Coordinates of C-alpha atoms and ligand atoms in Angstrom, one line a residue:
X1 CA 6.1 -29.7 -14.8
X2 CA 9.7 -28.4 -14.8
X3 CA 12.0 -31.1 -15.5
X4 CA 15.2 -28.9 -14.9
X5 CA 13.8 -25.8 -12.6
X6 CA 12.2 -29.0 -10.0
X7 CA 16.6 -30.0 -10.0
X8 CA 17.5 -26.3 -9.0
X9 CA 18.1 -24.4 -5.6
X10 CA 14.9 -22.1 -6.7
X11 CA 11.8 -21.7 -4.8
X12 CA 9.4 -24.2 -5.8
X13 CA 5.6 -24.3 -6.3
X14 CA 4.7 -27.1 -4.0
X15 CA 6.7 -25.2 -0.9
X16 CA 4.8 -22.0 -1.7
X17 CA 3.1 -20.6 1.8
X18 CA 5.4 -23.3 3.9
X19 CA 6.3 -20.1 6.4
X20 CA 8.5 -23.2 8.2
X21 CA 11.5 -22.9 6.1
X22 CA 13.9 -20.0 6.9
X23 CA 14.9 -16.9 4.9
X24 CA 18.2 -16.8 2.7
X25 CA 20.5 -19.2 0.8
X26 CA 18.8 -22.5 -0.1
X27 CA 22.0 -24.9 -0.2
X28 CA 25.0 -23.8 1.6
X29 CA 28.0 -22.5 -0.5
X30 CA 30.7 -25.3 -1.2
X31 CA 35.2 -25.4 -0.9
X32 CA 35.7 -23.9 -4.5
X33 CA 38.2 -27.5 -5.3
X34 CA 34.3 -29.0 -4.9
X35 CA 33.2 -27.1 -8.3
X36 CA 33.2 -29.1 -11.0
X37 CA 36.1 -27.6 -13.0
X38 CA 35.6 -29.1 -16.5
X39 CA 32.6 -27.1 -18.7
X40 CA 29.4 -29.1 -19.0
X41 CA 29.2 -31.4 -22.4
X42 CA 26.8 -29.8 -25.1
X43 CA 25.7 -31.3 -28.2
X44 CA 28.6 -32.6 -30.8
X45 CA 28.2 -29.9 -33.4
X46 CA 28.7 -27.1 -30.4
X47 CA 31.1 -25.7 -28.4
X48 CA 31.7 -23.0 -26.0
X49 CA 33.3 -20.2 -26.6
X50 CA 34.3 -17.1 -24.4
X51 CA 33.1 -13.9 -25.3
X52 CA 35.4 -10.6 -25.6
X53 CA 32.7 -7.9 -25.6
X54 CA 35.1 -5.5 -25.4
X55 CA 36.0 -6.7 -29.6
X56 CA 34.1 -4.9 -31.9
X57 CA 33.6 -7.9 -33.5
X58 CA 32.6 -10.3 -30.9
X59 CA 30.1 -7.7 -29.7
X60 CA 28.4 -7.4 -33.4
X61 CA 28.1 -11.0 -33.1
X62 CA 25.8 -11.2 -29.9
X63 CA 24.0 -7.9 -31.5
X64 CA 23.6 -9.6 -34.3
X65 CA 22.0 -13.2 -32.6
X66 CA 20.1 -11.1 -30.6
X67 CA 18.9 -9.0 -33.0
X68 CA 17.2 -12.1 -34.7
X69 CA 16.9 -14.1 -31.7
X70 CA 15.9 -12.7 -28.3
X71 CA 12.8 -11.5 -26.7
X72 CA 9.5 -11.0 -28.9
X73 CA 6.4 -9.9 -27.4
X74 CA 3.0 -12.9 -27.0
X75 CA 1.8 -11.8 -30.5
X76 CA 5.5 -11.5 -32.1
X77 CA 5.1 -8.3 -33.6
X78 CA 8.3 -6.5 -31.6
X79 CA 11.4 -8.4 -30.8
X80 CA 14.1 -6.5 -28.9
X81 CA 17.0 -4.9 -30.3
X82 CA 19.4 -3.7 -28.0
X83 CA 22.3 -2.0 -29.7
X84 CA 25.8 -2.8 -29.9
X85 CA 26.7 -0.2 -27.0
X86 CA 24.0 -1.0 -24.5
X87 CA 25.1 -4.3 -24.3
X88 CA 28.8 -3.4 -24.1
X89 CA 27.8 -1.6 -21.5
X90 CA 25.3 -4.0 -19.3
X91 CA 28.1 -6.8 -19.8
X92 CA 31.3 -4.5 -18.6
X93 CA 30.2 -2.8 -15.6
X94 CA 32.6 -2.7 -12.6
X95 CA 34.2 -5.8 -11.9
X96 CA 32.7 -7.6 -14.7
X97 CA 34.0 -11.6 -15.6
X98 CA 34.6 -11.7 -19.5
X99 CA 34.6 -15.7 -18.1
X100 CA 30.3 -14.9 -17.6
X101 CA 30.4 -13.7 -21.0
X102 CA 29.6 -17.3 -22.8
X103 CA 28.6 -18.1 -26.5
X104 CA 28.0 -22.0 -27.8
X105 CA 29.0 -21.7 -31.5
X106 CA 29.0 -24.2 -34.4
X107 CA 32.4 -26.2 -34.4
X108 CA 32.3 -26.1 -38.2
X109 CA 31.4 -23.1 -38.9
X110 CA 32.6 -20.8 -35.6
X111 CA 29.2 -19.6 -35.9
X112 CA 27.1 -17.8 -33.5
X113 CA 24.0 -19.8 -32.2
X114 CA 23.6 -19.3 -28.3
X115 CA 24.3 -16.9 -26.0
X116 CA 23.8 -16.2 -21.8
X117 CA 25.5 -13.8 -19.2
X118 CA 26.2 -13.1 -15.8
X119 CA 27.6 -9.4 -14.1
X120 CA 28.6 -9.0 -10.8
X121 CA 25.9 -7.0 -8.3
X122 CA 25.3 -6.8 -4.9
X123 CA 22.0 -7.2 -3.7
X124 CA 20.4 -6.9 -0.7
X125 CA 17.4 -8.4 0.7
X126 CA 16.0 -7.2 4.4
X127 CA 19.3 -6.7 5.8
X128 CA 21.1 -9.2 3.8
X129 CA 23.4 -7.7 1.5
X130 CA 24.5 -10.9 -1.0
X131 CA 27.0 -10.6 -3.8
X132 CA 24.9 -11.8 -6.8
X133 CA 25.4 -12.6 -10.5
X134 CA 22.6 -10.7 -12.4
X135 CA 21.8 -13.0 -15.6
X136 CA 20.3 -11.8 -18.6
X137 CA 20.6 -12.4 -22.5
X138 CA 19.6 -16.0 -22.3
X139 CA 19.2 -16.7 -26.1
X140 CA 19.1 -19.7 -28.1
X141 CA 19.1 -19.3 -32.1
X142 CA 15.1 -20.1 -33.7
X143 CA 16.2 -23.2 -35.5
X144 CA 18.0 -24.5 -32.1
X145 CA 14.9 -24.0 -29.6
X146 CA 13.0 -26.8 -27.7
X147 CA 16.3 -29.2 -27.5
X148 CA 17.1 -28.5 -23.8
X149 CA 20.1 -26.3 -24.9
X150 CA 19.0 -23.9 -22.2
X151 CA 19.6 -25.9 -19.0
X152 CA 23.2 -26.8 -19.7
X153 CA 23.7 -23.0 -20.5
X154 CA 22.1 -22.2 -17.3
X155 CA 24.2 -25.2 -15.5
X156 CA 27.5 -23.3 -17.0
X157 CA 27.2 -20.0 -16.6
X158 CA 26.4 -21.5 -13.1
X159 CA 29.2 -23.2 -12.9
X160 CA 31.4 -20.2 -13.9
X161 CA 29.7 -18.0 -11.1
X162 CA 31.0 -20.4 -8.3
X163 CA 34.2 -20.7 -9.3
X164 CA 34.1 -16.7 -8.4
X165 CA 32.6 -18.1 -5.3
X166 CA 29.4 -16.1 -5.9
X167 CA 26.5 -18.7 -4.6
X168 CA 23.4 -16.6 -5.7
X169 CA 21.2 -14.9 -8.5
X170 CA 19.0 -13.0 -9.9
X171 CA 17.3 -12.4 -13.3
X172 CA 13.7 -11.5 -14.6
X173 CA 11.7 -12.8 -17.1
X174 CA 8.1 -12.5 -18.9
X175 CA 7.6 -16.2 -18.4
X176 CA 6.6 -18.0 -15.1
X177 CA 9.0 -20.3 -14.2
X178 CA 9.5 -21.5 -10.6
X179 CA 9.3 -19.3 -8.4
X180 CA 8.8 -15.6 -8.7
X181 CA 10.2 -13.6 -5.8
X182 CA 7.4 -10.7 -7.6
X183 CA 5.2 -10.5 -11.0
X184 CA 5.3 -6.8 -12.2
X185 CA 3.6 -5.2 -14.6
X186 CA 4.4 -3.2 -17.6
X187 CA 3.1 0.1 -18.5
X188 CA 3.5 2.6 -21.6
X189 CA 3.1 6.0 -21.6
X190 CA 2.7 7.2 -25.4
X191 CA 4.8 9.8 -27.0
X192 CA 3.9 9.5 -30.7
X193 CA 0.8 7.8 -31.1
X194 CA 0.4 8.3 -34.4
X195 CA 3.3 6.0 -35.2
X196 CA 2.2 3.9 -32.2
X197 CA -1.4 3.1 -33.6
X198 CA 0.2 2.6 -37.3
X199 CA 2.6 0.0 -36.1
X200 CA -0.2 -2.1 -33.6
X201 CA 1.7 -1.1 -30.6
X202 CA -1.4 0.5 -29.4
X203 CA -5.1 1.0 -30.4
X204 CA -7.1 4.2 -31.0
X205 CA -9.4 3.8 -28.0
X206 CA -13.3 3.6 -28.6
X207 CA -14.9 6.6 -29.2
X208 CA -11.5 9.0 -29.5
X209 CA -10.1 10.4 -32.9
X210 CA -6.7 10.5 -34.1
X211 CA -6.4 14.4 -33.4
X212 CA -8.1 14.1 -30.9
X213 CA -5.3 11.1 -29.3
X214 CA -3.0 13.2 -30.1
X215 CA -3.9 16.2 -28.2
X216 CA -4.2 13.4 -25.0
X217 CA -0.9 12.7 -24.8
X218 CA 0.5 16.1 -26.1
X219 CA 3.6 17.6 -23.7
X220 CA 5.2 21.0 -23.0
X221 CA 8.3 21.7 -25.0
X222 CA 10.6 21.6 -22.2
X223 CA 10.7 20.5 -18.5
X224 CA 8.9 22.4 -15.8
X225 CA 11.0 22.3 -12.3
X226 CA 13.8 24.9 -11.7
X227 CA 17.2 23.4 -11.9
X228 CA 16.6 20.4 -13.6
X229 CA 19.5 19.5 -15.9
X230 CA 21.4 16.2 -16.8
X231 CA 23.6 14.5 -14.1
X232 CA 27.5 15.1 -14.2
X233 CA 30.5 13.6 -13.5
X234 CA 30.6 15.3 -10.2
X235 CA 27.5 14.5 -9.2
X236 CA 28.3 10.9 -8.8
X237 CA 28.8 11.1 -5.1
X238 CA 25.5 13.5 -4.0
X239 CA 23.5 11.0 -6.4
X240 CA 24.9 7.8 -4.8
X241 CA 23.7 8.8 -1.6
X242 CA 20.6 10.2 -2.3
X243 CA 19.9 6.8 -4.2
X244 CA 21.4 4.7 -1.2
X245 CA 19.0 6.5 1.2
X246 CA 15.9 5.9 -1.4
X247 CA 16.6 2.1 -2.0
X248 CA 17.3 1.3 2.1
X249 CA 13.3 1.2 2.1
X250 CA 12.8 -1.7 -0.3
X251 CA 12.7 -5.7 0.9
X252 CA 14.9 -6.6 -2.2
X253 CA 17.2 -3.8 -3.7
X254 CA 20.6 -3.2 -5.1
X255 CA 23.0 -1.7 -3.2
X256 CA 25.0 1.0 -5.3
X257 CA 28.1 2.1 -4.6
X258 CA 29.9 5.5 -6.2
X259 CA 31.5 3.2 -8.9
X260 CA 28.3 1.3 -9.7
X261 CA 26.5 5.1 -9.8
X262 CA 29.6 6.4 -11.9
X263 CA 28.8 3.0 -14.4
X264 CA 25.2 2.3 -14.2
X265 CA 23.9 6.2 -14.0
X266 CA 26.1 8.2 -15.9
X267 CA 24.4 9.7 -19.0
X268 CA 25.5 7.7 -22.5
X269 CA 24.3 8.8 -25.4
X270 CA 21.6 6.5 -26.5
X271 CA 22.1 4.1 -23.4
X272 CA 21.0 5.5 -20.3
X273 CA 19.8 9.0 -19.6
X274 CA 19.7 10.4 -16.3
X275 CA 18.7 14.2 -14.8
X276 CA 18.3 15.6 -11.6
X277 CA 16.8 18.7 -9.9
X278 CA 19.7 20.8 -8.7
X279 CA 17.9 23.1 -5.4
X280 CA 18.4 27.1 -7.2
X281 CA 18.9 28.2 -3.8
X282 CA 21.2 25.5 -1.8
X283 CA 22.0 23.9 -4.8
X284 CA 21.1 20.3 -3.0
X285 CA 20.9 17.8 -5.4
X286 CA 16.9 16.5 -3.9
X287 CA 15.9 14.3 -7.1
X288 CA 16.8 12.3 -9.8
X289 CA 15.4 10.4 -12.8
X290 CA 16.9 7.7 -15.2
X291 CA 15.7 5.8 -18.4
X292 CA 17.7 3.2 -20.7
X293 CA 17.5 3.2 -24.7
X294 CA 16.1 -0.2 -25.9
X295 CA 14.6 -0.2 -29.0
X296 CA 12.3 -2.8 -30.7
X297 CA 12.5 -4.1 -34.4
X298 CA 8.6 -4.0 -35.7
X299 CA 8.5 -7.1 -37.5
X300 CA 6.9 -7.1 -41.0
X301 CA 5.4 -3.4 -41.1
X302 CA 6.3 -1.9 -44.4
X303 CA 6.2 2.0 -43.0
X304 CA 8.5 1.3 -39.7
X305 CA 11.2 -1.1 -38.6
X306 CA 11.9 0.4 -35.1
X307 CA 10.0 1.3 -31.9
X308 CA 12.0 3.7 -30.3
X309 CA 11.3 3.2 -26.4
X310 CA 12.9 4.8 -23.0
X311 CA 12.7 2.3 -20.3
X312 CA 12.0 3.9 -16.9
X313 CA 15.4 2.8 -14.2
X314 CA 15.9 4.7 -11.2
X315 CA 14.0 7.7 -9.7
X316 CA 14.2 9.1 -6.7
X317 CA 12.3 12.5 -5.4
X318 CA 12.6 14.3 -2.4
X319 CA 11.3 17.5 -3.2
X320 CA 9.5 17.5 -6.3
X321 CA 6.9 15.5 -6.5
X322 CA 7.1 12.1 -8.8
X323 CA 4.4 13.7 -11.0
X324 CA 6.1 16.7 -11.7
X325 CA 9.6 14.8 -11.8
X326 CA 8.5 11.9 -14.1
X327 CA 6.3 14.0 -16.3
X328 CA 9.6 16.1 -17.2
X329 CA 11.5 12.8 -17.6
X330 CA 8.6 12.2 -20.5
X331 CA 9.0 16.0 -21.6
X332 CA 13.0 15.1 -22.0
X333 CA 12.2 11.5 -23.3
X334 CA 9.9 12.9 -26.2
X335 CA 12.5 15.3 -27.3
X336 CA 14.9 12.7 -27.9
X337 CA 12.5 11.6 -30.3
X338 CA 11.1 8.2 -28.1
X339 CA 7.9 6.5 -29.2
X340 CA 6.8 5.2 -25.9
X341 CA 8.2 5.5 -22.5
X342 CA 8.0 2.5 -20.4
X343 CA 7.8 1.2 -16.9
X344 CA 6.8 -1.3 -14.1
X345 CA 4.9 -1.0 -11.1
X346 CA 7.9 -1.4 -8.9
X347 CA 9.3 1.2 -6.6
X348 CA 7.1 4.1 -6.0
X349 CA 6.0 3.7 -9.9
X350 CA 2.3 3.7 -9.0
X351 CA 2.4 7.2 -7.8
X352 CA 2.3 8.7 -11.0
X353 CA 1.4 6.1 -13.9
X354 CA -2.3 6.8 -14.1
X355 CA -1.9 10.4 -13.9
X356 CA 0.8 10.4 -16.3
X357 CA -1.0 8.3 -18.7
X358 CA 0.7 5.4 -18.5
X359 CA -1.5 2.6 -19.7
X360 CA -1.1 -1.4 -18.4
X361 CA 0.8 -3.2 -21.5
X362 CA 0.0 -6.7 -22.3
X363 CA 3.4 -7.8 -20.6
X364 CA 4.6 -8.8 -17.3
X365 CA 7.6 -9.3 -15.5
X366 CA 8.6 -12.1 -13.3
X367 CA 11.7 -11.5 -10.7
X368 CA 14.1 -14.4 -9.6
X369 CA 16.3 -15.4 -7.0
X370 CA 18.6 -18.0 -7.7
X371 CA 19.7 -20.2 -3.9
X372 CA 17.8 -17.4 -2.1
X373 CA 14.5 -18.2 0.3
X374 CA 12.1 -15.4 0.7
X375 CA 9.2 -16.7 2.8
X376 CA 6.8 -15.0 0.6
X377 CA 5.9 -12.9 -2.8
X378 CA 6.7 -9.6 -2.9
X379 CA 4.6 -6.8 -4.0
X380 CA 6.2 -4.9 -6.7
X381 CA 6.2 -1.5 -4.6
X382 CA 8.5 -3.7 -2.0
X383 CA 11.2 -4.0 -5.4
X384 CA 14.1 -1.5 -5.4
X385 CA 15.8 -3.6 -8.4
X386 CA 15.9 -3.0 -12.0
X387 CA 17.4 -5.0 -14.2
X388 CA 18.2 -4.2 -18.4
Ligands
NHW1 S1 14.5 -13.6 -20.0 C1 14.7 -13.7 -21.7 C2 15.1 -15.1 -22.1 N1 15.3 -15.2 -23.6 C3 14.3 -15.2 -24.5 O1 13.1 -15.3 -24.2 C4 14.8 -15.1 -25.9 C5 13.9 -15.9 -26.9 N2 13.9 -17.3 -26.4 C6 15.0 -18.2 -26.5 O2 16.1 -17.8 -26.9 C7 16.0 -12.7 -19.5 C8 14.7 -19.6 -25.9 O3 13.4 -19.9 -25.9 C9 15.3 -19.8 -24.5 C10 14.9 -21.2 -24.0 C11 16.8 -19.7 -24.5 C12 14.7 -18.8 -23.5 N3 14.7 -18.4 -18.1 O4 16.5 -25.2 -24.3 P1 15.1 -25.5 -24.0 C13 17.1 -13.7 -19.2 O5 18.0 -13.8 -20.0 C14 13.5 -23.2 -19.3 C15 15.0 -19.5 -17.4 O6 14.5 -26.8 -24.5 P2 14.3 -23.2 -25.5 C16 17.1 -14.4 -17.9 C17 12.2 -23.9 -19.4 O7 11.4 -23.7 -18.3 N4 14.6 -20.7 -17.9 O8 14.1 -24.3 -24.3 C18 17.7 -15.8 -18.0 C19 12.6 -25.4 -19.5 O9 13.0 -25.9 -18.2 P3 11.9 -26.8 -17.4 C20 13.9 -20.8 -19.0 O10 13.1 -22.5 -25.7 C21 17.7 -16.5 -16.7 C22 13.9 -25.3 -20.3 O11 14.4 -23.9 -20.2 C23 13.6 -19.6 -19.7 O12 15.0 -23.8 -26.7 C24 18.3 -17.9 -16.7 C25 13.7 -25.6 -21.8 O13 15.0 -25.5 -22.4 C26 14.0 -18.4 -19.2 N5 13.7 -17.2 -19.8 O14 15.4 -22.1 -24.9 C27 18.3 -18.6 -15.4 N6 12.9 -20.0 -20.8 O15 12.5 -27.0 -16.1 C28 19.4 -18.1 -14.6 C29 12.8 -21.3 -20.8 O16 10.7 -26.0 -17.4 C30 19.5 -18.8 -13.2 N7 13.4 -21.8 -19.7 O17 11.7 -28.0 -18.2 C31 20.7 -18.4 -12.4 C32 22.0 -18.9 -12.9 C33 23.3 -18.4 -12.1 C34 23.3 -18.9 -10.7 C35 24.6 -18.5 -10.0 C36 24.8 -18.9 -8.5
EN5_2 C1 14.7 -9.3 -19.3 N1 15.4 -8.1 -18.8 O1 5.6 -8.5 -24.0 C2 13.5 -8.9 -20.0 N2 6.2 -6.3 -24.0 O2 3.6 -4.8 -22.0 C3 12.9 -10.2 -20.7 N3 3.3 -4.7 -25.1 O3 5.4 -4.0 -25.2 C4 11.4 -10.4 -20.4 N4 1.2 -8.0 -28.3 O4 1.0 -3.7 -24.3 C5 10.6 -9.4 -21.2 N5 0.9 -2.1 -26.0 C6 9.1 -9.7 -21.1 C7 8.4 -8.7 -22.0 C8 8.4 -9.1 -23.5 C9 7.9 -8.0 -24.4 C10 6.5 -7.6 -24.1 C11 4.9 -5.8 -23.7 C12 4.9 -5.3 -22.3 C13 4.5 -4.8 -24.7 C14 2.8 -3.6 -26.0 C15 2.6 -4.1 -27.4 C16 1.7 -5.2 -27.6 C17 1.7 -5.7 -29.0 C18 0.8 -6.9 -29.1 C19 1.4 -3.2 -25.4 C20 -0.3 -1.5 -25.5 C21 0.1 0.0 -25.1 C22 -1.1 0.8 -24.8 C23 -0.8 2.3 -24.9 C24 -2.0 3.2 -24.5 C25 -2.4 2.9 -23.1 C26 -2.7 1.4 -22.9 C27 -1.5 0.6 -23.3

């Protein structure tokens, strides 16, 4: 049972295959002077506190919690680390509320001990395009869990989203809670599997040698389709469109503007890398790939301490074929040094991640709505949404 989620405007298990109820917002939205406008009460010791990420020190701080803190995988061997610049840059994007930045710190000590956020996104589903908040970084310190901390983070960062009189949500994660709008599935393509194997990210598989693992997943030097080269500046407004036009297929997707492109796509270094095939002859832009930069602390391996891994985000192809496209992606990906490139089965992901090697992880991922009705699961394939 779900003593909070059962409380919530969320899908819930006992209405699952009820095709009676209708499609979109769950409870209607309410007069913003009908928001409760005082923060919700947490524990004695704790109090909330805003979060600048746009201080250097305020952003080492969430690093830091997170560092120790957030996401590990079932056997706790990895736990995430996203640096310092990813997340300035997942929590600033156009439009962004520093108010949906929020921290609970010790009262005594100002220090660190819980964290969640919301950014601004629209979404669509069918033909329903909804202003969202995506929210993601939900972390409560080790010593801190199982004291139902959570729910009155969720409650305020809920709060703080209507008072921008957004209504809905949507966030992702590896545990079921109710009730996913999809379940995906992680897969990893290796790069290095010597390091991979030493560190019990993966396995030698029975009957194959190291060298000859090796060889398996070996990969040309560089890329293979004429007039692929890393997106521009100027190629914010061909890329927008060719990504609009891709994404109009999908039941739930976001819809991406120029300035979401220009934020969201634009290569960083060691953030998010994107590329595209530029036509030799017309000079069409016809395809486009992406990955983000999220490494993984190995815990307690005396060799290692990080899993470098590219996360596969958008990709779009037109001309060139996905396999040719996303096996130069992995050609580009293993030059930058990654370990292991990964990604789900949403999209048009399935085309090419048995023929590219990718191999099913141990992981999945469950999508959410927050107030928003579908009448049934997706498939992943019907996803055009990625979230960091
Ligand atoms: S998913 C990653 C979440 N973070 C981690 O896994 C890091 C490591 N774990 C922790 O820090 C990406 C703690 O275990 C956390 C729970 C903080 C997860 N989502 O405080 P209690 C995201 O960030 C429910 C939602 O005692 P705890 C997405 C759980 O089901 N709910 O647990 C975030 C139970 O409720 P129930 C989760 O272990 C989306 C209650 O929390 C959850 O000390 C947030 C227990 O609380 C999860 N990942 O702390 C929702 N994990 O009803 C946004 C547990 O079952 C909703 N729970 O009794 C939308 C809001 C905006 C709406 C705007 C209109
Ligand atoms: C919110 N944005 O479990 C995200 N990762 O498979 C929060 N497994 O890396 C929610 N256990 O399968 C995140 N290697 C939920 C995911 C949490 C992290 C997680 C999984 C995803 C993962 C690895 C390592 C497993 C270590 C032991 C895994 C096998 C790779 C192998 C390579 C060769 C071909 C077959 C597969």
């Amino acid at each position: 049972t779900h003593k909070f989620w059962e409380t919530q405007p969320v899908g819930q298990f006992k209405d699952i295959g009820d095709t009676s109820l209708p499609e979109g917002p769950i409870e209607a939205a309410t007069p913003l002077s009908e928001v409760k406008q005082e923060p919700y009460n947490l524990p004695a010791a704790y109090e909330w506190a805003t979060c600048d990420m746009k201080s250097d020190y305020v952003c080492s701080e969430v690093y830091n919690l997170l560092k120790n803190n957030y996401v590990e995988d079932d056997e706790n061997m990895f736990r995430f680390n996203y640096s310092k610049e990813f997340l300035s840059w997942a929590l600033r994007p156009p439009g962004y509320y520093q108010s949906w930045h929020i921290g609970v710190r010790a009262k005594v000590s100002k220090k660190l001990v819980a964290f969640i956020s919301g950014v601004p996104a629209r979404i669509r589903a069918r033909d329903d395009v909804v202003k969202m908040a995506e929210i993601n970084f939900l972390c409560v310190h080790k010593k801190l869990r199982s004291k139902r901390l959570a729910p009155v983070m969720i409650k305020e960062v809920t709060r703080r989203v209507h008072l921008e009189n957004i209504w809905q949500a949507a966030y992702t994660a590896g545990v079921v809670l109710p009730t996913p709008v999809a379940t995906c599935q992680y897969w990893h393509r290796t790069l290095n599997p010597k390091k991979l194997i030493d560190v019990g990210f993966s396995r030698l598989g029975a009957r194959m040698t190291m060298s000859r693992t090796i060889k398996l997943y070996k990969l040309p030097d560089v890329p293979a389709t004429p007039g692929f080269r890393k997106m521009e500046p100027c190629d914010v407004p061909a890329v927008t469109r060719l990504l609009r036009n891709y994404l109009s297929q999908f039941i739930v997707a976001t819809d991406f503007d120029e300035n979401d492109v220009e934020h969201w796509l634009l290569p960083r270094e060691d953030v998010v890398d994107s590329y595209l095939v530029e036509s030799p002859e017309t000079h069409d832009l016809t395809d486009f790939c992406s990955f983000y930069t999220l490494p993984s602390t190995i815990l307690g391996n005396p060799n290692y301490s990080t899993l470098k891994a590219a996360y596969s985000y958008y990709n779009v192809a037109t001309k060139t074929t996905f396999l040719q496209l996303m096996n130069d992606a992995l050609i580009v990906a293993k030059q930058k040094g990654f370990d292991v490139f990964n990604a789900l089965d949403v999209m048009h992901n399935e085309s090419f991640l048995k023929e590219l090697k990718f191999g099913p992880g141990d992981g999945q991922l469950h999508y959410y709505l927050y107030n928003y009705r579908l009448r049934s699961a997706l498939k992943p394939s019907e996803l055009g949404l990625v979230l960091l």
